[in-house]
Short mmCIF file of C-alpha atoms and ligand atoms in Angstrom, two decimals:
data_model
loop_
_atom_site.label_atom_id
_atom_site.label_comp_id
_atom_site.label_asym_id
_atom_site.label_seq_id
_atom_site.Cartn_x
_atom_site.Cartn_y
_atom_site.Cartn_z
CA UNK A 206 0.00 0.00 0.00
CA UNK A 207 1.45 3.38 -0.88
CA UNK A 208 1.49 6.24 1.58
CA UNK A 209 -0.39 8.67 -0.59
CA UNK A 210 -3.25 9.44 1.81
CA UNK A 211 -6.26 10.65 -0.12
CA UNK A 212 -9.03 10.62 2.45
CA UNK A 213 -8.36 10.80 6.15
CA UNK A 214 -10.82 10.62 8.98
CA UNK A 215 -9.31 12.17 12.08
CA UNK A 216 -10.75 11.79 15.56
CA UNK A 217 -14.30 11.99 14.29
CA UNK A 218 -16.99 12.40 16.94
CA UNK A 219 -20.71 12.59 16.25
CA UNK A 220 -23.68 12.44 18.59
CA UNK A 221 -27.40 12.70 17.98
CA UNK A 222 -28.91 14.34 21.06
CA UNK A 223 -27.60 12.11 23.87
CA UNK A 224 -26.65 9.18 21.66
CA UNK A 225 -22.91 9.06 20.99
CA UNK A 226 -22.54 7.34 17.65
CA UNK A 227 -18.95 8.05 16.61
CA UNK A 228 -16.41 8.44 19.39
CA UNK A 229 -13.13 9.19 17.71
CA UNK A 230 -12.90 7.39 14.40
CA UNK A 231 -9.49 7.42 12.70
CA UNK A 232 -9.12 6.02 9.24
CA UNK A 233 -6.99 6.85 6.25
CA UNK A 234 -7.53 5.76 2.72
CA UNK A 235 -4.92 5.83 0.00
CA UNK A 236 -5.53 6.97 -3.53
CA UNK A 237 -7.03 4.12 -5.53
CA UNK A 238 -7.65 2.03 -2.45
CA UNK A 239 -10.80 0.05 -1.81
CA UNK A 240 -11.67 0.36 1.85
CA UNK A 241 -14.48 -1.69 3.29
CA UNK A 242 -16.10 -0.72 6.56
CA UNK A 243 -17.93 -3.43 8.46
CA UNK A 244 -19.79 -3.17 11.72
CA UNK A 245 -23.02 -4.01 13.47
CA UNK A 246 -26.34 -2.57 12.54
CA UNK A 247 -26.64 0.88 14.08
CA UNK A 248 -22.91 1.15 14.72
CA UNK A 249 -22.66 4.35 12.69
CA UNK A 250 -21.33 3.21 9.33
CA UNK A 251 -23.78 5.30 7.31
CA UNK A 252 -23.15 8.25 9.62
CA UNK A 253 -19.41 7.84 8.98
CA UNK A 254 -19.59 8.02 5.19
CA UNK A 255 -22.06 10.88 5.28
CA UNK A 256 -19.28 12.90 6.88
CA UNK A 257 -16.96 12.12 3.98
CA UNK A 258 -19.29 13.80 1.52
CA UNK A 259 -20.26 16.60 3.88
CA UNK A 260 -23.87 15.61 4.50
CA UNK A 261 -23.19 15.66 8.23
CA UNK A 262 -20.88 17.96 10.13
CA UNK A 263 -18.61 16.50 12.79
CA UNK A 264 -19.02 17.47 16.44
CA UNK A 265 -15.29 17.04 16.82
CA UNK A 266 -12.46 15.97 14.52
CA UNK A 267 -12.71 16.05 10.77
CA UNK A 268 -12.58 14.32 7.45
CA UNK A 269 -9.92 15.52 5.04
CA UNK A 270 -9.85 14.92 1.33
CA UNK A 271 -6.46 15.78 -0.16
CA UNK A 272 -5.66 17.49 3.11
CA UNK A 273 -8.66 19.80 2.94
CA UNK A 274 -11.20 19.50 5.77
CA UNK A 275 -14.59 18.76 4.21
CA UNK A 276 -16.50 20.50 7.00
CA UNK A 277 -14.60 23.74 6.41
CA UNK A 278 -15.16 23.98 2.67
CA UNK A 279 -17.28 26.85 1.41
CA UNK A 280 -20.27 26.32 -0.84
CA UNK A 281 -18.43 26.13 -4.10
CA UNK A 282 -15.57 24.11 -2.66
CA UNK A 283 -17.99 21.56 -1.31
CA UNK A 284 -19.98 21.47 -4.50
CA UNK A 285 -16.80 20.96 -6.56
CA UNK A 286 -15.66 18.19 -4.27
CA UNK A 287 -19.02 16.47 -4.49
CA UNK A 288 -18.83 16.41 -8.25
CA UNK A 289 -15.74 14.27 -7.89
CA UNK A 290 -17.62 11.88 -5.61
CA UNK A 291 -20.45 9.48 -6.11
CA UNK A 292 -22.57 8.08 -3.34
CA UNK A 293 -24.80 5.05 -3.35
CA UNK A 294 -27.38 5.44 -0.60
CA UNK A 295 -28.39 2.53 1.58
CA UNK A 296 -32.00 2.86 0.43
CA UNK A 297 -31.09 4.09 -3.05
CA UNK A 298 -32.77 7.50 -2.56
CA UNK A 299 -33.97 7.66 -6.16
CA UNK A 300 -35.85 10.78 -7.17
CA UNK A 301 -39.37 9.45 -7.35
CA UNK A 302 -40.57 12.31 -9.54
CA UNK A 303 -38.20 11.14 -12.30
CA UNK A 304 -37.96 7.93 -14.26
CA UNK A 305 -34.88 5.72 -14.21
CA UNK A 306 -33.27 7.40 -17.20
CA UNK A 307 -33.76 10.88 -15.75
CA UNK A 308 -32.41 9.76 -12.40
CA UNK A 309 -29.23 8.45 -13.96
CA UNK A 310 -28.91 11.48 -16.24
CA UNK A 311 -29.42 13.98 -13.42
CA UNK A 312 -25.82 14.83 -12.61
CA UNK A 313 -24.87 14.76 -16.29
CA UNK A 314 -27.49 17.36 -17.07
CA UNK A 315 -26.57 19.47 -14.07
CA UNK A 316 -22.84 19.50 -14.42
CA UNK A 317 -21.81 18.75 -17.96
CA UNK A 318 -22.41 20.32 -21.32
CA UNK A 319 -23.10 16.94 -22.85
CA UNK A 320 -25.68 16.83 -25.63
CA UNK A 321 -28.90 14.88 -25.21
CA UNK A 322 -27.66 12.09 -27.45
CA UNK A 323 -24.41 11.77 -25.50
CA UNK A 324 -26.30 11.72 -22.22
CA UNK A 325 -28.59 9.03 -23.58
CA UNK A 326 -25.60 6.90 -24.55
CA UNK A 327 -23.94 7.36 -21.19
CA UNK A 328 -27.15 6.45 -19.34
CA UNK A 329 -27.49 3.34 -21.47
CA UNK A 330 -23.89 2.44 -20.77
CA UNK A 331 -24.03 2.71 -16.98
CA UNK A 332 -27.40 0.97 -16.83
CA UNK A 333 -25.84 -1.91 -18.75
CA UNK A 334 -23.01 -2.04 -16.22
CA UNK A 335 -25.52 -2.66 -13.44
CA UNK A 336 -27.54 -5.12 -15.52
CA UNK A 337 -30.55 -2.88 -16.11
CA UNK A 338 -30.28 -2.04 -19.79
CA UNK A 339 -33.44 -0.72 -21.38
CA UNK A 340 -35.18 0.26 -18.15
CA UNK A 341 -34.90 4.03 -18.73
CA UNK A 342 -38.63 4.55 -18.92
CA UNK A 343 -39.49 2.73 -15.68
CA UNK A 344 -40.44 4.69 -12.57
CA UNK A 345 -38.76 4.09 -9.22
CA UNK A 346 -42.08 2.94 -7.73
CA UNK A 347 -42.19 0.13 -10.28
CA UNK A 348 -38.80 -1.33 -9.30
CA UNK A 349 -37.85 -3.99 -6.79
CA UNK A 350 -35.52 -3.06 -3.92
CA UNK A 351 -32.52 -4.62 -5.64
CA UNK A 352 -33.31 -2.84 -8.90
CA UNK A 353 -33.57 0.52 -7.11
CA UNK A 354 -30.22 -0.15 -5.52
CA UNK A 355 -28.65 -0.75 -8.92
CA UNK A 356 -30.24 2.35 -10.43
CA UNK A 357 -28.81 4.27 -7.47
CA UNK A 358 -25.44 2.78 -8.28
CA UNK A 359 -25.75 3.71 -11.96
CA UNK A 360 -26.69 7.25 -10.98
CA UNK A 361 -23.71 7.53 -8.63
CA UNK A 362 -21.17 6.42 -11.22
CA UNK A 363 -22.64 8.23 -14.21
CA UNK A 364 -20.43 11.27 -13.87
CA UNK A 365 -17.30 9.15 -13.58
CA UNK A 366 -16.32 9.96 -9.99
CA UNK A 367 -12.84 9.66 -8.51
CA UNK A 368 -14.24 8.69 -5.14
CA UNK A 369 -17.12 6.30 -4.60
CA UNK A 370 -19.00 5.77 -1.38
CA UNK A 371 -21.09 2.62 -1.40
CA UNK A 372 -23.57 2.13 1.43
CA UNK A 373 -24.33 -1.60 1.32
CA UNK A 374 -24.04 -2.10 -2.43
CA UNK A 375 -25.01 -5.78 -2.39
CA UNK A 376 -27.74 -5.82 0.26
CA UNK A 377 -31.00 -7.04 -1.20
CA UNK A 378 -29.41 -8.61 -4.27
CA UNK A 379 -29.34 -12.31 -5.09
CA UNK A 380 -25.88 -13.91 -4.84
CA UNK A 381 -25.23 -13.79 -8.57
CA UNK A 382 -26.21 -10.15 -8.94
CA UNK A 383 -24.24 -9.36 -5.80
CA UNK A 384 -21.18 -10.86 -7.38
CA UNK A 385 -21.70 -8.88 -10.56
CA UNK A 386 -21.83 -5.71 -8.48
CA UNK A 387 -18.66 -6.80 -6.70
CA UNK A 388 -17.01 -7.17 -10.08
CA UNK A 389 -18.22 -3.76 -11.12
CA UNK A 390 -16.79 -2.18 -7.98
CA UNK A 391 -13.45 -3.94 -8.51
CA UNK A 392 -13.49 -2.90 -12.14
CA UNK A 393 -14.04 0.75 -11.27
CA UNK A 394 -11.21 0.60 -8.76
CA UNK A 395 -8.79 -1.16 -11.05
CA UNK A 396 -9.54 0.30 -14.44
CA UNK A 397 -10.64 3.80 -13.50
CA UNK A 398 -8.54 4.10 -10.33
CA UNK A 399 -11.54 5.02 -8.27
CA UNK A 400 -10.93 5.35 -4.55
CA UNK A 401 -13.77 3.81 -2.64
CA UNK A 402 -15.27 3.31 0.76
CA UNK A 403 -17.83 0.54 0.90
CA UNK A 404 -20.04 -0.39 3.77
CA UNK A 405 -21.22 -3.92 3.88
CA UNK A 406 -22.52 -6.75 6.05
CA UNK A 407 -21.82 -9.19 3.27
CA UNK A 408 -18.47 -10.75 4.22
CA UNK A 409 -18.13 -12.57 0.91
CA UNK A 410 -18.34 -9.23 -0.84
CA UNK A 411 -16.03 -7.60 1.71
CA UNK A 412 -13.25 -10.15 1.16
CA UNK A 413 -13.63 -9.88 -2.56
CA UNK A 414 -13.63 -6.11 -3.06
CA UNK A 415 -11.48 -4.89 -0.18
CA UNK A 416 -7.87 -3.85 -0.20
CA UNK A 417 -8.36 -3.31 3.49
CA UNK A 418 -11.24 -3.90 5.88
CA UNK A 419 -11.96 -1.75 8.92
CA UNK A 420 -14.40 -2.72 11.62
CA UNK A 421 -16.40 -0.01 13.34
CA UNK A 422 -17.29 -0.99 16.89
CA UNK A 423 -18.51 1.15 19.77
CA UNK A 424 -17.87 4.35 17.86
CA UNK A 425 -14.26 3.60 16.95
CA UNK A 426 -12.27 1.55 14.48
CA UNK A 427 -11.72 -1.70 16.32
CA UNK A 428 -9.27 -3.14 13.84
CA UNK A 429 -8.08 -2.56 10.33
CA UNK A 430 -6.23 -4.82 7.94
CA UNK A 431 -6.19 -6.73 4.69
CA UNK A 432 -8.87 -9.39 4.25
CA UNK A 433 -6.30 -12.04 5.24
CA UNK A 434 -5.29 -10.13 8.36
CA UNK A 435 -8.91 -9.66 9.36
CA UNK A 436 -9.73 -13.31 8.80
CA UNK A 437 -6.72 -14.32 10.84
CA UNK A 438 -7.31 -11.76 13.59
CA UNK A 439 -7.18 -12.98 17.13
CA UNK A 440 -9.54 -10.21 18.27
CA UNK A 441 -12.68 -11.95 19.56
CA UNK A 442 -14.87 -9.01 18.47
CA UNK A 443 -13.68 -9.41 14.88
CA UNK A 444 -14.00 -13.16 15.02
CA UNK A 445 -17.55 -13.02 16.30
CA UNK A 446 -18.59 -10.51 13.69
CA UNK A 447 -17.05 -12.06 10.60
CA UNK A 448 -18.38 -15.47 11.48
CA UNK A 449 -21.78 -14.11 12.45
CA UNK A 450 -21.96 -15.83 15.81
CA UNK A 451 -24.66 -15.02 18.34
CA UNK A 452 -22.24 -15.70 21.20
CA UNK A 453 -19.23 -13.52 21.86
CA UNK A 454 -18.03 -10.22 23.27
CA UNK A 455 -20.29 -8.07 21.02
CA UNK A 456 -23.45 -9.61 22.43
CA UNK A 457 -21.92 -10.09 25.86
CA UNK A 458 -22.75 -13.78 25.89
CA UNK B 214 -58.94 24.54 29.34
CA UNK B 215 -55.29 23.88 30.16
CA UNK B 216 -55.15 21.73 27.04
CA UNK B 217 -56.50 24.61 25.02
CA UNK B 218 -53.98 27.09 26.40
CA UNK B 219 -51.03 24.75 25.97
CA UNK B 220 -52.19 23.95 22.44
CA UNK B 221 -52.36 27.65 21.67
CA UNK B 222 -48.96 28.18 23.26
CA UNK B 223 -47.44 25.45 21.13
CA UNK B 224 -48.78 27.00 17.94
CA UNK B 225 -47.39 30.39 18.91
CA UNK B 226 -43.98 28.93 19.77
CA UNK B 227 -43.80 26.89 16.58
CA UNK B 228 -44.82 29.92 14.59
CA UNK B 229 -42.08 31.95 16.23
CA UNK B 230 -39.48 29.30 15.40
CA UNK B 231 -40.72 29.13 11.83
CA UNK B 232 -40.43 32.88 11.40
CA UNK B 233 -36.69 32.75 12.00
CA UNK B 234 -36.20 29.98 9.50
CA UNK B 235 -38.54 31.59 7.01
CA UNK B 236 -36.33 34.67 7.15
CA UNK B 237 -33.18 32.62 6.63
CA UNK B 238 -34.68 30.74 3.69
CA UNK B 239 -35.85 34.00 2.16
CA UNK B 240 -32.38 35.51 2.23
CA UNK B 241 -30.73 32.33 0.98
CA UNK B 242 -33.19 32.27 -1.90
CA UNK B 243 -32.46 35.89 -2.76
CA UNK B 244 -28.73 35.21 -2.61
CA UNK B 245 -29.06 32.25 -4.92
CA UNK B 246 -30.96 34.36 -7.44
CA UNK B 247 -27.83 36.44 -7.95
CA UNK B 248 -25.86 33.64 -9.57
CA UNK B 249 -26.53 30.65 -11.78
CA UNK B 250 -27.70 27.93 -11.98
CA UNK B 251 -31.31 28.85 -12.63
CA UNK B 252 -33.70 25.98 -13.13
CA UNK B 253 -36.07 27.84 -15.40
CA UNK B 254 -37.76 24.68 -16.55
CA UNK B 255 -38.56 23.79 -12.93
CA UNK B 256 -39.82 27.33 -12.28
CA UNK B 257 -42.22 26.90 -15.14
CA UNK B 258 -43.35 23.45 -14.03
CA UNK B 259 -44.02 24.79 -10.54
CA UNK B 260 -46.01 27.73 -11.89
CA UNK B 261 -48.28 25.39 -13.79
CA UNK B 262 -48.56 23.22 -10.72
CA UNK B 263 -49.54 26.12 -8.47
CA UNK B 264 -51.92 27.52 -11.09
CA UNK B 265 -53.62 24.19 -11.59
CA UNK B 266 -53.90 23.51 -7.91
CA UNK B 267 -55.25 26.89 -6.96
CA UNK B 268 -57.43 28.14 -9.78
CA UNK B 269 -60.49 25.92 -9.12
CA UNK B 270 -60.63 26.66 -5.38
CA UNK B 271 -59.98 30.34 -5.95
CA UNK B 272 -62.80 30.55 -8.48
CA UNK B 273 -65.31 28.98 -6.11
CA UNK B 274 -64.08 31.02 -3.15
CA UNK B 275 -64.25 34.29 -5.08
CA UNK B 276 -67.63 33.69 -6.63
CA UNK B 277 -69.28 32.92 -3.32
CA UNK B 278 -67.46 35.63 -1.41
CA UNK B 279 -68.68 38.16 -3.95
CA UNK B 280 -72.21 36.82 -3.72
CA UNK B 281 -72.33 36.75 0.07
CA UNK B 282 -70.78 40.16 0.37
CA UNK B 283 -73.27 41.60 -2.12
CA UNK B 284 -76.14 40.07 -0.22
CA UNK B 285 -74.96 41.52 3.08
CA UNK B 286 -74.23 44.96 1.68
CA UNK B 287 -77.52 45.11 -0.14
CA UNK B 288 -79.32 44.43 3.15
CA UNK B 289 -77.25 47.05 4.92
CA UNK B 290 -77.67 49.72 2.30
CA UNK B 291 -81.39 49.01 2.08
CA UNK B 292 -81.73 50.50 5.59
CA UNK B 293 -80.99 53.94 4.24
CA UNK B 294 -82.05 53.49 0.68
CA UNK B 295 -78.61 53.36 -0.85
CA UNK B 296 -78.71 49.93 -2.45
CA UNK B 297 -77.33 51.29 -5.72
CA UNK B 298 -73.98 51.64 -3.94
CA UNK B 299 -73.70 47.86 -3.52
CA UNK B 300 -71.68 47.46 -6.71
CA UNK B 301 -69.07 49.92 -5.51
CA UNK B 302 -68.64 48.36 -2.11
CA UNK B 303 -68.49 44.86 -3.51
CA UNK B 304 -65.81 45.83 -6.01
CA UNK B 305 -63.67 47.58 -3.42
CA UNK B 306 -64.00 44.88 -0.79
CA UNK B 307 -63.41 42.08 -3.27
CA UNK B 308 -60.32 43.53 -4.87
CA UNK B 309 -58.69 45.03 -1.80
CA UNK B 310 -59.36 42.42 0.79
CA UNK B 311 -61.63 39.48 0.30
CA UNK B 312 -60.22 37.71 -2.73
CA UNK B 313 -56.53 38.28 -1.91
CA UNK B 314 -56.91 36.99 1.64
CA UNK B 315 -59.44 34.22 1.14
CA UNK B 316 -57.83 32.95 -2.05
CA UNK B 317 -54.42 32.92 -0.40
CA UNK B 318 -55.75 31.00 2.57
CA UNK B 319 -57.18 28.43 0.19
CA UNK B 320 -53.92 28.21 -1.73
CA UNK B 321 -52.03 27.75 1.54
CA UNK B 322 -54.24 24.72 2.07
CA UNK B 323 -53.73 23.40 -1.44
CA UNK B 324 -50.27 24.35 -2.63
CA UNK B 325 -48.45 25.08 0.64
CA UNK B 326 -49.39 21.71 2.06
CA UNK B 327 -48.39 19.95 -1.15
CA UNK B 328 -44.97 21.62 -1.07
CA UNK B 329 -44.35 20.55 2.51
CA UNK B 330 -45.44 17.01 1.68
CA UNK B 331 -43.27 16.75 -1.43
CA UNK B 332 -40.16 18.20 0.11
CA UNK B 333 -40.78 16.39 3.41
CA UNK B 334 -41.00 13.06 1.61
CA UNK B 335 -37.79 13.84 -0.23
CA UNK B 336 -36.09 14.62 3.07
CA UNK B 337 -37.14 11.44 4.86
CA UNK B 338 -36.24 9.25 1.88
CA UNK B 339 -32.83 10.94 1.59
CA UNK B 340 -33.61 12.33 -1.86
CA UNK B 341 -32.59 15.77 -0.62
CA UNK B 342 -29.27 14.33 0.57
CA UNK B 343 -28.88 12.67 -2.82
CA UNK B 344 -29.37 16.06 -4.50
CA UNK B 345 -26.65 17.51 -2.31
CA UNK B 346 -24.22 14.70 -3.06
CA UNK B 347 -24.69 15.43 -6.74
CA UNK B 348 -23.61 19.01 -6.17
CA UNK B 349 -27.10 20.47 -6.51
CA UNK B 350 -28.29 22.96 -3.93
CA UNK B 351 -31.76 21.94 -2.66
CA UNK B 352 -32.61 25.58 -2.06
CA UNK B 353 -31.95 26.50 -5.66
CA UNK B 354 -33.50 23.36 -7.04
CA UNK B 355 -36.51 22.87 -4.75
CA UNK B 356 -37.25 26.08 -2.86
CA UNK B 357 -36.56 28.88 -5.35
CA UNK B 358 -38.87 27.50 -8.09
CA UNK B 359 -41.68 27.17 -5.55
CA UNK B 360 -41.16 30.65 -4.13
CA UNK B 361 -41.16 32.15 -7.60
CA UNK B 362 -44.16 30.10 -8.69
CA UNK B 363 -46.46 31.12 -5.86
CA UNK B 364 -45.48 34.76 -5.86
CA UNK B 365 -46.03 35.01 -9.60
CA UNK B 366 -49.13 32.86 -9.84
CA UNK B 367 -51.08 34.13 -6.86
CA UNK B 368 -51.54 37.63 -8.34
CA UNK B 369 -52.66 35.97 -11.56
CA UNK B 370 -55.30 33.81 -9.92
CA UNK B 371 -56.35 36.67 -7.66
CA UNK B 372 -56.85 38.86 -10.71
CA UNK B 373 -59.16 36.24 -12.16
CA UNK B 374 -60.78 35.85 -8.74
CA UNK B 375 -61.45 39.60 -8.63
CA UNK B 376 -63.42 39.44 -11.85
CA UNK B 377 -65.33 36.37 -10.74
CA UNK B 378 -66.09 37.93 -7.34
CA UNK B 379 -67.44 41.09 -8.93
CA UNK B 380 -69.49 38.93 -11.27
CA UNK B 381 -70.84 37.09 -8.19
CA UNK B 382 -71.92 40.46 -6.79
CA UNK B 383 -73.63 41.22 -10.07
CA UNK B 384 -75.53 37.91 -9.96
CA UNK B 385 -76.88 38.66 -6.52
CA UNK B 386 -77.68 42.31 -7.03
CA UNK B 387 -79.17 42.08 -10.50
CA UNK B 388 -80.52 38.56 -10.82
CA UNK B 389 -81.51 37.90 -7.23
CA UNK B 390 -82.40 41.27 -5.71
CA UNK B 391 -83.63 42.85 -8.90
CA UNK B 392 -81.19 45.77 -8.88
CA UNK B 393 -80.50 47.62 -12.10
CA UNK B 394 -77.89 46.07 -14.34
CA UNK B 395 -76.60 49.35 -15.74
CA UNK B 396 -76.39 50.93 -12.29
CA UNK B 397 -74.44 47.99 -10.92
CA UNK B 398 -71.74 48.19 -13.57
CA UNK B 399 -71.69 51.98 -13.54
CA UNK B 400 -71.25 52.07 -9.76
CA UNK B 401 -68.62 49.40 -9.97
CA UNK B 402 -66.36 51.03 -12.55
CA UNK B 403 -67.03 54.60 -11.52
CA UNK B 404 -65.52 54.33 -8.06
CA UNK B 405 -63.16 51.38 -8.40
CA UNK B 406 -59.62 52.70 -8.51
CA UNK B 407 -56.60 51.11 -10.06
CA UNK B 408 -54.95 51.19 -6.66
CA UNK B 409 -57.69 48.97 -5.21
CA UNK B 410 -56.78 46.26 -7.65
CA UNK B 411 -53.01 46.71 -7.51
CA UNK B 412 -52.91 46.78 -3.73
CA UNK B 413 -54.76 43.47 -3.72
CA UNK B 414 -52.33 42.02 -6.24
CA UNK B 415 -49.31 43.17 -4.25
CA UNK B 416 -50.78 41.49 -1.21
CA UNK B 417 -51.33 38.34 -3.24
CA UNK B 418 -47.68 38.28 -4.32
CA UNK B 419 -46.49 38.62 -0.73
CA UNK B 420 -48.96 36.01 0.51
CA UNK B 421 -47.77 33.69 -2.24
CA UNK B 422 -44.22 34.10 -1.03
CA UNK B 423 -45.30 33.42 2.55
CA UNK B 424 -47.16 30.27 1.55
CA UNK B 425 -44.15 28.83 -0.24
CA UNK B 426 -41.72 29.89 2.48
CA UNK B 427 -43.69 28.05 5.15
CA UNK B 428 -44.26 25.08 2.83
CA UNK B 429 -40.53 24.79 2.12
CA UNK B 430 -39.34 25.43 5.68
CA UNK B 431 -41.69 22.81 7.07
CA UNK B 432 -40.76 20.43 4.29
CA UNK B 433 -37.00 20.77 4.84
CA UNK B 434 -37.42 20.37 8.60
CA UNK B 435 -39.31 17.13 8.34
CA UNK B 436 -38.05 14.37 10.61
CA UNK B 437 -39.28 10.84 11.04
CA UNK B 438 -41.30 8.96 8.49
CA UNK B 439 -44.83 9.29 7.17
CA UNK B 440 -45.95 10.80 10.45
CA UNK B 441 -43.33 13.51 10.15
CA UNK B 442 -44.53 14.31 6.64
CA UNK B 443 -48.07 14.63 8.01
CA UNK B 444 -46.90 17.03 10.69
CA UNK B 445 -44.97 19.06 8.13
CA UNK B 446 -48.06 19.34 5.96
CA UNK B 447 -50.38 20.61 8.66
CA UNK B 448 -47.62 22.82 10.00
CA UNK B 449 -47.22 24.44 6.60
CA UNK B 450 -50.93 25.22 6.38
CA UNK B 451 -51.19 26.59 9.92
CA UNK B 452 -47.97 28.60 9.63
CA UNK B 453 -48.80 29.89 6.16
CA UNK B 454 -52.31 30.93 7.18
CA UNK B 455 -51.12 32.73 10.29
CA UNK B 456 -48.42 34.40 8.25
CA UNK B 457 -51.01 35.60 5.76
CA UNK B 458 -53.44 36.94 8.36
CA UNK B 459 -50.79 38.70 10.42
CA UNK B 460 -48.86 40.19 7.50
CA UNK B 461 -52.17 41.31 6.01
CA UNK B 462 -52.55 43.87 8.76
CA UNK B 463 -49.12 45.36 8.19
CA UNK B 464 -49.45 45.26 4.43
CA UNK B 465 -52.80 47.01 4.58
CA UNK B 466 -51.35 49.68 6.80
CA UNK B 467 -48.43 50.10 4.45
CA UNK B 468 -50.50 50.17 1.28
CA UNK B 469 -53.02 52.64 2.64
CA UNK B 470 -50.05 54.81 3.47
N1 ATP C 148 -30.05 12.03 11.28
C1 ATP C 148 -30.04 11.30 12.41
N2 ATP C 148 -30.67 11.77 13.50
C2 ATP C 148 -30.65 11.08 14.65
N3 ATP C 148 -30.05 9.90 14.82
C3 ATP C 148 -29.41 9.37 13.77
C4 ATP C 148 -29.37 10.05 12.50
N4 ATP C 148 -28.66 9.29 11.64
C5 ATP C 148 -28.28 8.19 12.33
N5 ATP C 148 -28.71 8.23 13.60
C6 ATP C 148 -28.45 7.23 14.64
O1 ATP C 148 -27.09 6.87 14.59
C7 ATP C 148 -26.91 5.50 14.76
C8 ATP C 148 -26.07 4.93 13.65
O2 ATP C 148 -26.81 5.02 12.44
P1 ATP C 148 -26.25 4.49 11.07
O3 ATP C 148 -27.32 4.71 10.07
O4 ATP C 148 -24.94 5.07 10.78
O5 ATP C 148 -26.09 2.95 11.33
P2 ATP C 148 -25.45 1.87 10.37
O6 ATP C 148 -24.17 1.43 10.99
O7 ATP C 148 -25.40 2.39 9.00
O8 ATP C 148 -26.52 0.72 10.51
P3 ATP C 148 -27.15 -0.24 9.39
O9 ATP C 148 -26.15 -1.30 9.15
O10 ATP C 148 -28.36 -0.78 10.04
O11 ATP C 148 -27.41 0.61 8.19
C9 ATP C 148 -28.29 4.88 14.83
O12 ATP C 148 -28.56 4.55 16.17
C10 ATP C 148 -29.22 5.96 14.37
O13 ATP C 148 -30.39 5.93 15.15
MG1 MG C 149 -26.46 2.19 7.33
#
C-alpha cells in the first residue's frame, strides 16, 4: 500500500442528542484504495460516510480529502468536491418524480455540457453495467428493492467519480447479482482508479472487493487490515462478527 | 382549558421558530438568485402546478365571497335606501381584501401543504441528501422555483378571482335582488380605482411568497417517516395561514399609506 493518503478521517466524533454514535474514528484511505467498513447494525457506518461527503458535520475531529477539511469547505468548494464523488445510498434515494433514465442522467445534465444524445448513450452504458439495460422509462415505484439499488449505483457512477462511497451495495441482491456488483466495484477501482469506501454486512463481498477492511465498533475503528489479516485476527470481536456468531463479546454472551 | 392554552402556546412557539427559518430561507433564496444555476424549466413546471392547484378553489371562493358580500351589503344599504352603492362596495372589498386573503388561505391549504409534503418526503427518503451529493443545492433546485411560482401565480389567480367575485356580486344584485344592471356596472367602474386592484395584487404576491416559504421550511425540517410528513403538511398550512393573516394587517397599513 502506498502512503499517498487521499481521504483521512481524524478523531471523528458525532452524537445525535444524547446518543454518541462516533467516538473518535481514525481512518486513512490511500488513492485508488478500496476500503471496506464493516460493523453491526446501528454502529454508525452510514453516519461515517455521510461525513466524507459533507452531509453531516462533525461534532469534533474532521474528514480531510487531499488534506482539505470537508466540513470547512465553502459552498463552491464543497460542491466541486461532491462532483468528484459518487454516493450510493443505503436505500437508493432515487428521485421518485423522475424515471430511471432521468435519475441516472441527473448529474450529467446538471454539471456537464453533454448533448442529449451523448447523455442518452452514457445512461445506457451505466445501466448496462448494473444489468438494467433498457429500463430508462421505468419509474422508481415500479422497481424492486434490488433494482432501485442498482439504479442508485448507476446514478452515482454516471459522472465518472474519482471517489465512490457505497452504502451496502449488495444488500437485497441475489448472490449472482451481488457478485456482478462486486465485479463492477473492482473494475471501477482497477480500471478507473476510483478510490472507494464501501459499507457492507456481506463478508463474501467484503473479502472480494477490499484492499483493506476496517471494523467499526462502539464508535471507533476496532481493527483494520487486509482481508487475510482480518480473517486471521485474534480479536474476539472481529472473530464473532465475521463469522456471524450469536455468542461472543459483542453480544456479551 | 389547560389543554387549550397549551395547544395555543405550542402554535405560537412553533410559529415563532418558523419565522426565524422563514427569514433565513428567504435571504438564501435571494442570494441564490444572484448567480446561476437557474432551473427555469422547474420554475415553469411549478407555476403550472400552483396555477392548476389553486385556480379551481380560488374561483369557487371568489364567486361565493362576492355573492355573500353583495347580499350583506344590499341588506345594509337598504336600511338607508342606498342599495345602488352595492356594486361599488363589492368591487372595493373584493379587490382590496376578500379575494386576496381568502384565495391565499385556500392556496395555503392546497399548494403550501403539497410543497411541505413533497419536500418532506424527499427529506425522509434521503432524496434531498442525494441532491446535495450530486452538487445540486436543494434551495436552488426545490425552494426557489416554488417561491417564484407562488409569488407570480397568486396575483394571476387573484386577478381572475377579482373578476369572478365582482361577477358574483352582479348575480346577486341584479338577478336575485332585482337591482338595475346598468347601475351595478356603472357604480362598480365609476368608483373602483386602479390602486384597489393593484394593492390586492401586491398582497397576493407577498402572501404567495409566505405560503411557499412556510411550505418549504416545514418540508425541509421534516423528521421521522410518514408521520413527520403529516406534521410538516399541517404545519405548513397553519404557519402559512397565520403568516397571511398577520402580514395582512401590516401590508394594509403600508398600502393605505
Ligand atoms: N439524522 C439522524 N438523527 C438522529 N439519529 C441518527 C441520525 N442518523 C443516524 N442516527 C443514529 O445513529 C446510529 C447509527 O446510524 P447508522 O445509520 O450510521 O447505522 P449503520 O451502521 O449504517 O446501521 P445499518 O447497518 O443498520 O445501516 C443509529 O442509532 C441511528 O439511530
Ligand atoms: Mg447504514
